[in-house]
Short mmCIF file of C-alpha atoms and ligand atoms in Angstrom, two decimals:
data_model
loop_
_atom_site.label_atom_id
_atom_site.label_comp_id
_atom_site.label_asym_id
_atom_site.label_seq_id
_atom_site.Cartn_x
_atom_site.Cartn_y
_atom_site.Cartn_z
CA MET U 296 -52.77 -82.91 -22.75
CA THR U 297 -49.41 -85.09 -22.39
CA VAL U 298 -46.61 -83.46 -20.86
CA SER U 299 -42.99 -84.95 -20.79
CA LEU U 300 -40.32 -84.35 -18.48
CA PRO U 301 -36.65 -84.49 -19.57
CA GLY U 302 -34.93 -87.49 -18.94
CA VAL U 303 -37.44 -89.12 -16.53
CA ALA U 304 -40.74 -90.53 -18.01
CA ALA U 305 -42.66 -91.25 -14.80
CA PRO U 306 -40.76 -89.38 -12.10
CA ARG U 307 -40.67 -90.38 -8.32
CA VAL U 308 -41.67 -87.10 -6.43
CA VAL U 309 -41.81 -86.25 -2.88
CA VAL U 310 -43.30 -82.94 -1.69
CA LEU U 311 -42.86 -81.31 1.52
CA ALA U 312 -45.84 -79.41 2.55
CA GLY U 313 -48.01 -77.56 5.04
CA GLY U 314 -51.82 -77.22 5.21
CA VAL U 315 -54.02 -74.90 2.97
CA GLY U 316 -51.23 -73.80 0.46
CA GLY U 317 -49.60 -77.07 0.60
CA SER U 318 -52.81 -78.87 -0.40
CA LYS U 319 -53.55 -76.61 -3.30
CA PHE U 320 -50.20 -77.21 -4.81
CA ILE U 321 -50.78 -81.25 -4.10
CA LEU U 322 -53.84 -81.27 -5.97
CA GLY U 323 -51.79 -79.95 -8.85
CA VAL U 324 -48.98 -82.53 -8.50
CA ARG U 325 -51.38 -85.39 -8.11
CA ALA U 326 -53.05 -84.19 -11.38
CA ALA U 327 -49.82 -83.65 -13.30
CA LEU U 328 -48.52 -87.17 -12.21
CA ARG U 329 -51.69 -88.66 -13.51
CA ARG U 330 -51.07 -87.23 -16.72
CA LEU U 331 -47.60 -88.61 -16.63
CA ASP U 332 -48.60 -92.03 -15.60
CA ALA U 333 -46.11 -91.65 -12.68
CA PRO U 334 -46.30 -93.21 -9.19
CA GLU U 335 -48.13 -91.60 -6.46
CA ALA U 336 -46.35 -88.69 -4.77
CA THR U 337 -45.03 -89.20 -1.35
CA VAL U 338 -45.99 -85.94 0.80
CA VAL U 339 -44.20 -85.28 3.91
CA VAL U 340 -46.39 -82.94 6.23
CA ASN U 341 -45.66 -80.47 8.73
CA THR U 342 -46.90 -81.61 12.25
CA GLY U 343 -45.67 -78.80 13.97
CA ASP U 344 -49.17 -77.45 13.79
CA ASP U 345 -50.69 -80.36 15.91
CA LEU U 346 -52.00 -80.04 19.39
CA TRP U 347 -53.99 -81.52 22.21
CA LEU U 348 -57.25 -79.81 22.91
CA SER U 349 -60.23 -81.15 24.82
CA GLY U 350 -58.57 -84.47 25.09
CA VAL U 351 -58.22 -84.99 21.21
CA ARG U 352 -55.28 -84.89 18.84
CA LEU U 353 -55.40 -82.20 16.07
CA GLN U 354 -53.39 -82.24 13.13
CA PRO U 355 -54.34 -79.12 11.15
CA ASP U 356 -52.13 -79.68 8.22
CA VAL U 357 -52.73 -83.46 7.75
CA ASP U 358 -56.32 -82.68 7.96
CA SER U 359 -56.25 -79.89 5.55
CA ILE U 360 -54.47 -81.92 2.81
CA THR U 361 -56.70 -84.99 3.62
CA TYR U 362 -59.78 -82.95 3.29
CA ALA U 363 -58.50 -81.29 0.04
CA LEU U 364 -57.63 -84.49 -1.71
CA ALA U 365 -60.74 -86.33 -0.66
CA GLY U 366 -62.80 -83.36 -2.02
CA VAL U 367 -64.56 -82.93 1.22
CA ASN U 368 -62.82 -79.59 2.40
CA ASP U 369 -64.71 -76.30 2.97
CA THR U 370 -63.34 -74.20 0.04
CA GLU U 371 -65.21 -71.21 0.90
CA ARG U 372 -64.18 -70.85 4.52
CA GLY U 373 -60.76 -72.16 3.47
CA TRP U 374 -60.61 -74.84 6.53
CA GLY U 375 -62.62 -77.73 7.87
CA ARG U 376 -65.04 -79.99 6.28
CA ALA U 377 -67.70 -78.69 3.94
CA GLY U 378 -71.34 -78.54 5.58
CA ASP U 379 -69.89 -78.81 9.00
CA THR U 380 -71.84 -77.97 11.76
CA GLU U 381 -70.80 -76.91 15.52
CA ARG U 382 -73.27 -78.57 17.87
CA VAL U 383 -70.55 -80.56 19.82
CA ASN U 384 -68.54 -77.38 19.92
CA GLU U 385 -71.08 -75.21 21.67
CA GLU U 386 -71.37 -77.92 24.15
CA LEU U 387 -67.62 -77.89 24.79
CA GLN U 388 -67.68 -74.32 24.98
CA ALA U 389 -70.66 -74.62 27.64
CA TRP U 390 -68.31 -77.06 29.69
CA GLY U 391 -65.42 -74.60 29.31
CA SER U 392 -63.35 -77.04 27.57
CA GLY U 393 -60.92 -76.29 24.85
CA TRP U 394 -60.35 -72.55 23.62
CA PRO U 395 -63.31 -70.34 23.30
CA TRP U 396 -61.79 -68.78 20.05
CA PHE U 397 -61.20 -72.09 18.34
CA THR U 398 -64.01 -73.82 16.72
CA LEU U 399 -64.09 -77.53 16.23
CA GLY U 400 -66.75 -78.54 13.65
CA ASP U 401 -68.78 -81.97 14.34
CA LEU U 402 -67.39 -83.85 11.40
CA ASP U 403 -63.90 -82.40 12.02
CA LEU U 404 -64.12 -83.67 15.79
CA GLY U 405 -65.29 -87.23 14.32
CA THR U 406 -61.62 -87.19 12.71
CA HIS U 407 -59.92 -86.10 15.65
CA LEU U 408 -61.76 -88.96 18.02
CA ALA U 409 -60.93 -91.45 15.57
CA ARG U 410 -57.05 -90.25 15.46
CA THR U 411 -56.86 -90.07 19.22
CA GLY U 412 -58.62 -93.67 19.70
CA TRP U 413 -56.03 -95.09 17.13
CA LEU U 414 -53.15 -93.18 18.96
CA ARG U 415 -54.18 -94.41 22.31
CA GLU U 416 -54.42 -97.98 21.06
CA GLY U 417 -50.67 -97.69 20.07
CA LEU U 418 -50.56 -96.77 16.45
CA THR U 419 -47.78 -94.48 15.55
CA PRO U 420 -48.74 -91.17 13.60
CA THR U 421 -47.51 -92.73 10.46
CA GLN U 422 -49.57 -95.65 11.02
CA VAL U 423 -52.77 -93.62 11.79
CA LEU U 424 -52.01 -91.77 8.52
CA ALA U 425 -52.02 -95.06 6.59
CA ARG U 426 -55.25 -96.00 8.48
CA MET U 427 -56.84 -92.69 7.52
CA ALA U 428 -55.86 -93.27 4.01
CA GLU U 429 -57.84 -96.10 3.80
CA ARG U 430 -61.39 -94.09 3.83
CA TRP U 431 -60.40 -91.97 0.95
CA PRO U 432 -58.18 -92.63 -2.08
CA LEU U 433 -56.18 -89.79 -1.90
CA GLY U 434 -54.04 -90.50 -4.75
CA ILE U 435 -50.79 -89.57 -2.81
CA ARG U 436 -48.98 -91.33 0.19
CA MET U 437 -49.03 -89.00 3.35
CA LEU U 438 -46.13 -89.24 5.72
CA PRO U 439 -45.83 -87.17 9.03
CA MET U 440 -42.53 -85.32 9.06
CA THR U 441 -41.84 -87.43 12.32
CA ASP U 442 -43.57 -89.56 14.92
CA SER U 443 -42.64 -87.62 17.60
CA GLU U 444 -44.64 -84.81 19.10
CA VAL U 445 -42.73 -81.53 18.43
CA ASP U 446 -45.48 -78.76 18.55
CA THR U 447 -44.28 -75.42 17.28
CA HIS U 448 -44.03 -72.75 19.93
CA VAL U 449 -43.73 -69.00 19.53
CA LEU U 450 -41.56 -66.93 21.84
CA LEU U 451 -42.72 -63.46 22.40
CA ASP U 452 -40.82 -60.40 22.43
CA ASP U 453 -42.07 -59.77 26.11
CA GLY U 454 -40.42 -63.23 27.17
CA GLY U 455 -44.08 -65.39 26.83
CA ARG U 456 -44.54 -68.37 24.97
CA LEU U 457 -47.61 -69.61 23.10
CA HIS U 458 -48.47 -72.63 21.22
CA PHE U 459 -48.47 -71.56 17.60
CA GLN U 460 -52.25 -72.20 17.34
CA GLU U 461 -52.75 -69.62 20.04
CA TRP U 462 -50.60 -67.13 18.50
CA TRP U 463 -51.88 -67.83 15.08
CA THR U 464 -55.58 -68.14 15.53
CA ARG U 465 -56.61 -66.15 18.65
CA HIS U 466 -53.99 -63.36 18.15
CA ARG U 467 -54.05 -63.36 14.36
CA ALA U 468 -50.18 -63.35 14.63
CA GLN U 469 -50.19 -59.75 15.89
CA LEU U 470 -48.09 -60.31 19.01
CA ALA U 471 -44.48 -59.59 18.10
CA PRO U 472 -42.62 -62.88 17.94
CA CYS U 473 -39.06 -63.26 18.31
CA ALA U 474 -38.50 -66.92 17.42
CA PHE U 475 -40.09 -70.15 16.99
CA GLU U 476 -39.44 -73.45 18.59
CA ASN U 477 -40.17 -77.02 18.41
CA PRO U 478 -39.46 -78.60 21.90
CA GLY U 479 -38.08 -82.02 21.59
CA ILE U 480 -37.24 -81.72 17.88
CA ALA U 481 -33.27 -82.26 18.61
CA ASP U 482 -34.42 -85.92 19.53
CA ALA U 483 -36.97 -86.50 16.97
CA LEU U 484 -36.27 -88.74 13.92
CA PRO U 485 -37.91 -88.34 10.44
CA ALA U 486 -41.02 -90.79 10.35
CA PRO U 487 -40.26 -94.21 8.86
CA GLY U 488 -40.15 -94.01 5.18
CA VAL U 489 -39.41 -90.37 4.75
CA THR U 490 -35.66 -90.50 4.02
CA ASP U 491 -35.87 -93.73 1.98
CA ALA U 492 -38.62 -91.63 -0.26
CA ILE U 493 -36.05 -88.67 -0.61
CA ALA U 494 -33.25 -91.19 -1.40
CA GLN U 495 -35.20 -92.76 -4.04
CA ALA U 496 -36.84 -89.78 -5.44
CA ASP U 497 -36.44 -88.25 -9.07
CA VAL U 498 -37.54 -85.03 -7.66
CA VAL U 499 -38.27 -83.27 -4.27
CA LEU U 500 -40.65 -80.40 -4.38
CA LEU U 501 -40.91 -77.62 -1.57
CA ALA U 502 -44.68 -76.60 -1.99
CA PRO U 503 -45.23 -72.90 -1.64
CA SER U 504 -46.06 -73.34 2.10
CA ASN U 505 -45.07 -70.96 4.92
CA PRO U 506 -41.30 -71.08 4.82
CA VAL U 507 -41.08 -70.59 8.59
CA VAL U 508 -43.92 -72.57 10.35
CA SER U 509 -44.83 -75.05 7.82
CA ILE U 510 -41.52 -75.95 5.66
CA GLY U 511 -39.15 -74.69 8.74
CA PRO U 512 -40.33 -77.66 11.26
CA ILE U 513 -39.81 -80.36 8.36
CA LEU U 514 -36.35 -79.23 7.56
CA ALA U 515 -35.58 -79.09 11.29
CA VAL U 516 -36.42 -82.44 11.94
CA PRO U 517 -32.56 -84.06 12.46
CA GLY U 518 -31.63 -85.76 9.34
CA MET U 519 -34.04 -84.20 6.84
CA ARG U 520 -31.21 -81.71 5.68
CA GLU U 521 -28.78 -84.65 5.21
CA ALA U 522 -31.29 -86.47 3.19
CA LEU U 523 -31.80 -83.60 1.04
CA HIS U 524 -28.23 -83.18 0.51
CA ALA U 525 -27.64 -86.83 -0.30
CA THR U 526 -30.22 -87.43 -2.65
CA SER U 527 -29.65 -87.56 -6.44
CA ALA U 528 -33.10 -86.01 -6.80
CA ARG U 529 -33.35 -82.46 -8.11
CA VAL U 530 -34.83 -80.22 -5.05
CA VAL U 531 -37.32 -77.47 -6.68
CA GLY U 532 -39.03 -74.93 -4.32
CA VAL U 533 -41.76 -72.92 -5.36
CA SER U 534 -42.50 -69.42 -3.96
CA PRO U 535 -45.09 -68.72 -1.64
CA ILE U 536 -44.54 -64.94 -2.03
CA ILE U 537 -45.77 -63.33 -5.09
CA GLY U 538 -44.92 -59.71 -6.01
CA GLY U 539 -43.38 -59.32 -2.70
CA ARG U 540 -46.69 -60.21 -0.78
CA VAL U 541 -47.70 -63.48 0.94
CA VAL U 542 -50.68 -64.68 -1.22
CA ARG U 543 -52.84 -65.51 1.92
CA GLY U 544 -52.22 -65.78 5.93
CA MET U 545 -49.71 -63.90 7.83
CA ALA U 546 -46.27 -65.69 6.72
CA ASP U 547 -44.78 -62.22 6.29
CA VAL U 548 -44.81 -61.90 10.22
CA CYS U 549 -43.15 -65.14 10.66
CA LEU U 550 -40.19 -64.11 7.96
CA THR U 551 -39.96 -60.67 9.56
CA ALA U 552 -39.35 -62.67 13.20
CA ILE U 553 -36.68 -64.66 11.79
CA GLY U 554 -34.82 -61.86 9.75
CA VAL U 555 -35.98 -62.52 6.21
CA GLU U 556 -37.46 -59.96 3.98
CA THR U 557 -40.93 -60.87 2.34
CA SER U 558 -39.52 -61.33 -1.22
CA ALA U 559 -39.27 -64.53 -3.38
CA ALA U 560 -35.48 -63.86 -3.81
CA ALA U 561 -35.20 -63.72 0.32
CA VAL U 562 -37.13 -66.76 0.77
CA ALA U 563 -34.85 -68.51 -1.78
CA ARG U 564 -31.70 -67.32 -0.19
CA HIS U 565 -33.12 -68.36 3.21
CA TYR U 566 -33.52 -71.96 1.83
CA GLY U 567 -30.23 -71.86 0.23
CA ALA U 568 -28.17 -73.53 -2.72
CA ARG U 569 -27.84 -77.09 -2.08
CA SER U 570 -24.21 -76.58 -3.57
CA ALA U 571 -23.81 -74.26 -0.50
CA ASP U 572 -25.21 -76.13 2.47
CA GLY U 573 -28.71 -75.10 1.77
CA VAL U 574 -31.68 -77.32 0.34
CA LEU U 575 -32.57 -75.96 -3.33
CA ASP U 576 -31.43 -76.75 -6.73
CA ALA U 577 -34.05 -74.70 -8.44
CA TRP U 578 -36.57 -72.08 -7.48
CA LEU U 579 -40.02 -71.05 -9.17
CA LEU U 580 -40.57 -67.35 -9.09
CA ALA U 581 -43.89 -65.66 -10.17
CA GLU U 582 -43.70 -63.65 -13.19
CA GLU U 583 -44.35 -60.67 -10.97
CA ASP U 584 -40.97 -61.43 -9.52
CA ALA U 585 -39.11 -61.98 -12.70
CA ALA U 586 -36.58 -59.04 -11.85
CA ALA U 587 -35.41 -61.11 -9.19
CA ALA U 588 -34.21 -64.02 -11.07
CA GLU U 589 -30.62 -62.63 -11.44
CA GLU U 590 -30.40 -62.41 -7.65
CA VAL U 591 -31.66 -65.99 -6.94
CA GLU U 592 -29.28 -67.49 -9.64
CA ALA U 593 -26.46 -65.48 -7.78
CA SER U 594 -26.98 -67.39 -4.87
CA GLY U 595 -26.51 -70.66 -6.91
CA VAL U 596 -30.02 -71.68 -7.22
CA ARG U 597 -31.65 -71.95 -10.63
CA ALA U 598 -34.37 -69.45 -11.21
CA VAL U 599 -37.48 -70.44 -13.17
CA VAL U 600 -40.13 -67.93 -13.82
CA ALA U 601 -43.60 -69.15 -13.95
CA PRO U 602 -47.41 -67.95 -13.51
CA LEU U 603 -47.63 -69.06 -9.51
CA TRP U 604 -51.41 -68.19 -8.69
CA MET U 605 -52.85 -71.36 -7.55
CA ARG U 606 -56.62 -70.60 -8.84
CA ASP U 607 -57.65 -74.10 -9.30
CA GLU U 608 -56.51 -77.68 -9.95
CA GLN U 609 -55.32 -76.60 -13.67
CA THR U 610 -53.48 -73.66 -12.67
CA SER U 611 -51.75 -75.75 -9.66
CA ALA U 612 -51.03 -78.48 -12.11
CA ALA U 613 -49.29 -76.36 -14.40
CA ILE U 614 -47.01 -75.01 -11.63
CA ALA U 615 -46.39 -78.64 -10.47
CA GLU U 616 -45.51 -79.40 -14.25
CA ALA U 617 -42.95 -76.35 -14.23
CA ALA U 618 -41.65 -77.36 -11.17
CA LEU U 619 -41.24 -81.06 -12.37
CA ARG U 620 -39.26 -79.69 -15.51
CA ALA U 621 -37.02 -77.13 -13.75
P1 LIG F 80 -51.08 -73.25 6.13
O1 LIG F 80 -50.26 -74.57 6.88
O2 LIG F 80 -52.69 -73.80 6.06
O3 LIG F 80 -50.70 -72.12 6.79
O4 LIG F 80 -50.70 -73.35 4.76
P2 LIG F 80 -49.05 -73.55 4.01
O5 LIG F 80 -48.10 -73.17 4.81
O6 LIG F 80 -49.20 -74.74 3.29
O7 LIG F 80 -49.29 -72.38 3.07
C1 LIG F 80 -49.54 -71.14 3.10
C2 LIG F 80 -48.65 -70.20 2.16
O8 LIG F 80 -49.28 -70.64 0.81
C3 LIG F 80 -49.04 -68.64 2.32
O9 LIG F 80 -47.61 -68.19 2.84
C4 LIG F 80 -49.12 -68.24 0.89
O10 LIG F 80 -48.32 -67.06 0.45
C5 LIG F 80 -49.15 -69.53 0.17
N1 LIG F 80 -49.97 -69.52 -0.89
C6 LIG F 80 -51.39 -69.60 -0.91
N2 LIG F 80 -51.97 -69.47 -2.01
C7 LIG F 80 -51.09 -69.42 -2.89
C8 LIG F 80 -51.09 -69.42 -4.46
O11 LIG F 80 -51.88 -69.21 -5.03
N3 LIG F 80 -49.87 -69.19 -5.08
C9 LIG F 80 -48.51 -69.28 -4.41
N4 LIG F 80 -47.35 -69.34 -4.97
N5 LIG F 80 -48.63 -69.23 -2.89
C10 LIG F 80 -49.63 -69.40 -2.40
CA1 LIG F 81 -50.32 -75.02 8.98
#
């Protein structure tokens, strides 16, 4: 099948993305761009989920995307490497190292050790990602949102503060949050290449990732919103909400915490129209949410209704094509 994009034969595409939802979408973007004979997409990935544990640096969203695009991810469990074992993890637990409720697979630990070694040798996170991309031809160029460590913290109603991973994995997002914070982000810069890629893009896509803790930290890096305002690219978002529900995960809790209703229209309003200081030109809504199209358009964002279930690479590619045409 060939597709054509009005005006642009081989679009230069930038995708802003989180982990699991992001990687499903990026698989589709990669397939769609290959059909168009277009250059590889640049993926700007959330690093707010990153953390230090047992002496190694974890980058959950980076690894979800890497493993999925390399085809070595565990599709049944939904995270980590296919066929992984947990021998080292058992030993770490026996030593009382790490978190008893957080499992690190053996193959996964190999990734973390390699990454940590390179960071210790002085490579920047951007350089580490480039190094990692040498092993598997991912078919995309992946950049971290920033080279600074700006791990997401969750501020709790009771005054406590947790690393995002502890809140999400240990507490299953069940402790009432009141806010999310990325300490140090005010002094962070977009990683080298990020704002140039946005400036030179024909289309910037916001993956159907968690709007608060995946896309939120990316947009919070100083200079990112300015880059999205200044680019001549169209900025198109894909709704992670279908029929008023999050498809998977607990993004609804995050949205509620920041006072945004769990609906496709409310998330579009939260991102806002580029014409009104927001970031969106167009918003892909699921067919189940077609009735909200008018509300989205009223906020100055073009609404496009499409099937938004990412069942496999084909359905994700169809979504990517609809987004590229929007
Ligand atoms: P994480 O970093 O692993 O939590 O993943 P992301 O932040 O990239 O994506 C999580 C979001 O993906 C969730 O909020 C889901 O609503 C959304 N999502 C998952 N599967 C689908 C799907 O098939 N279609 C759409 N539209 N959204 C999805
Ligand atoms: Ca994530």
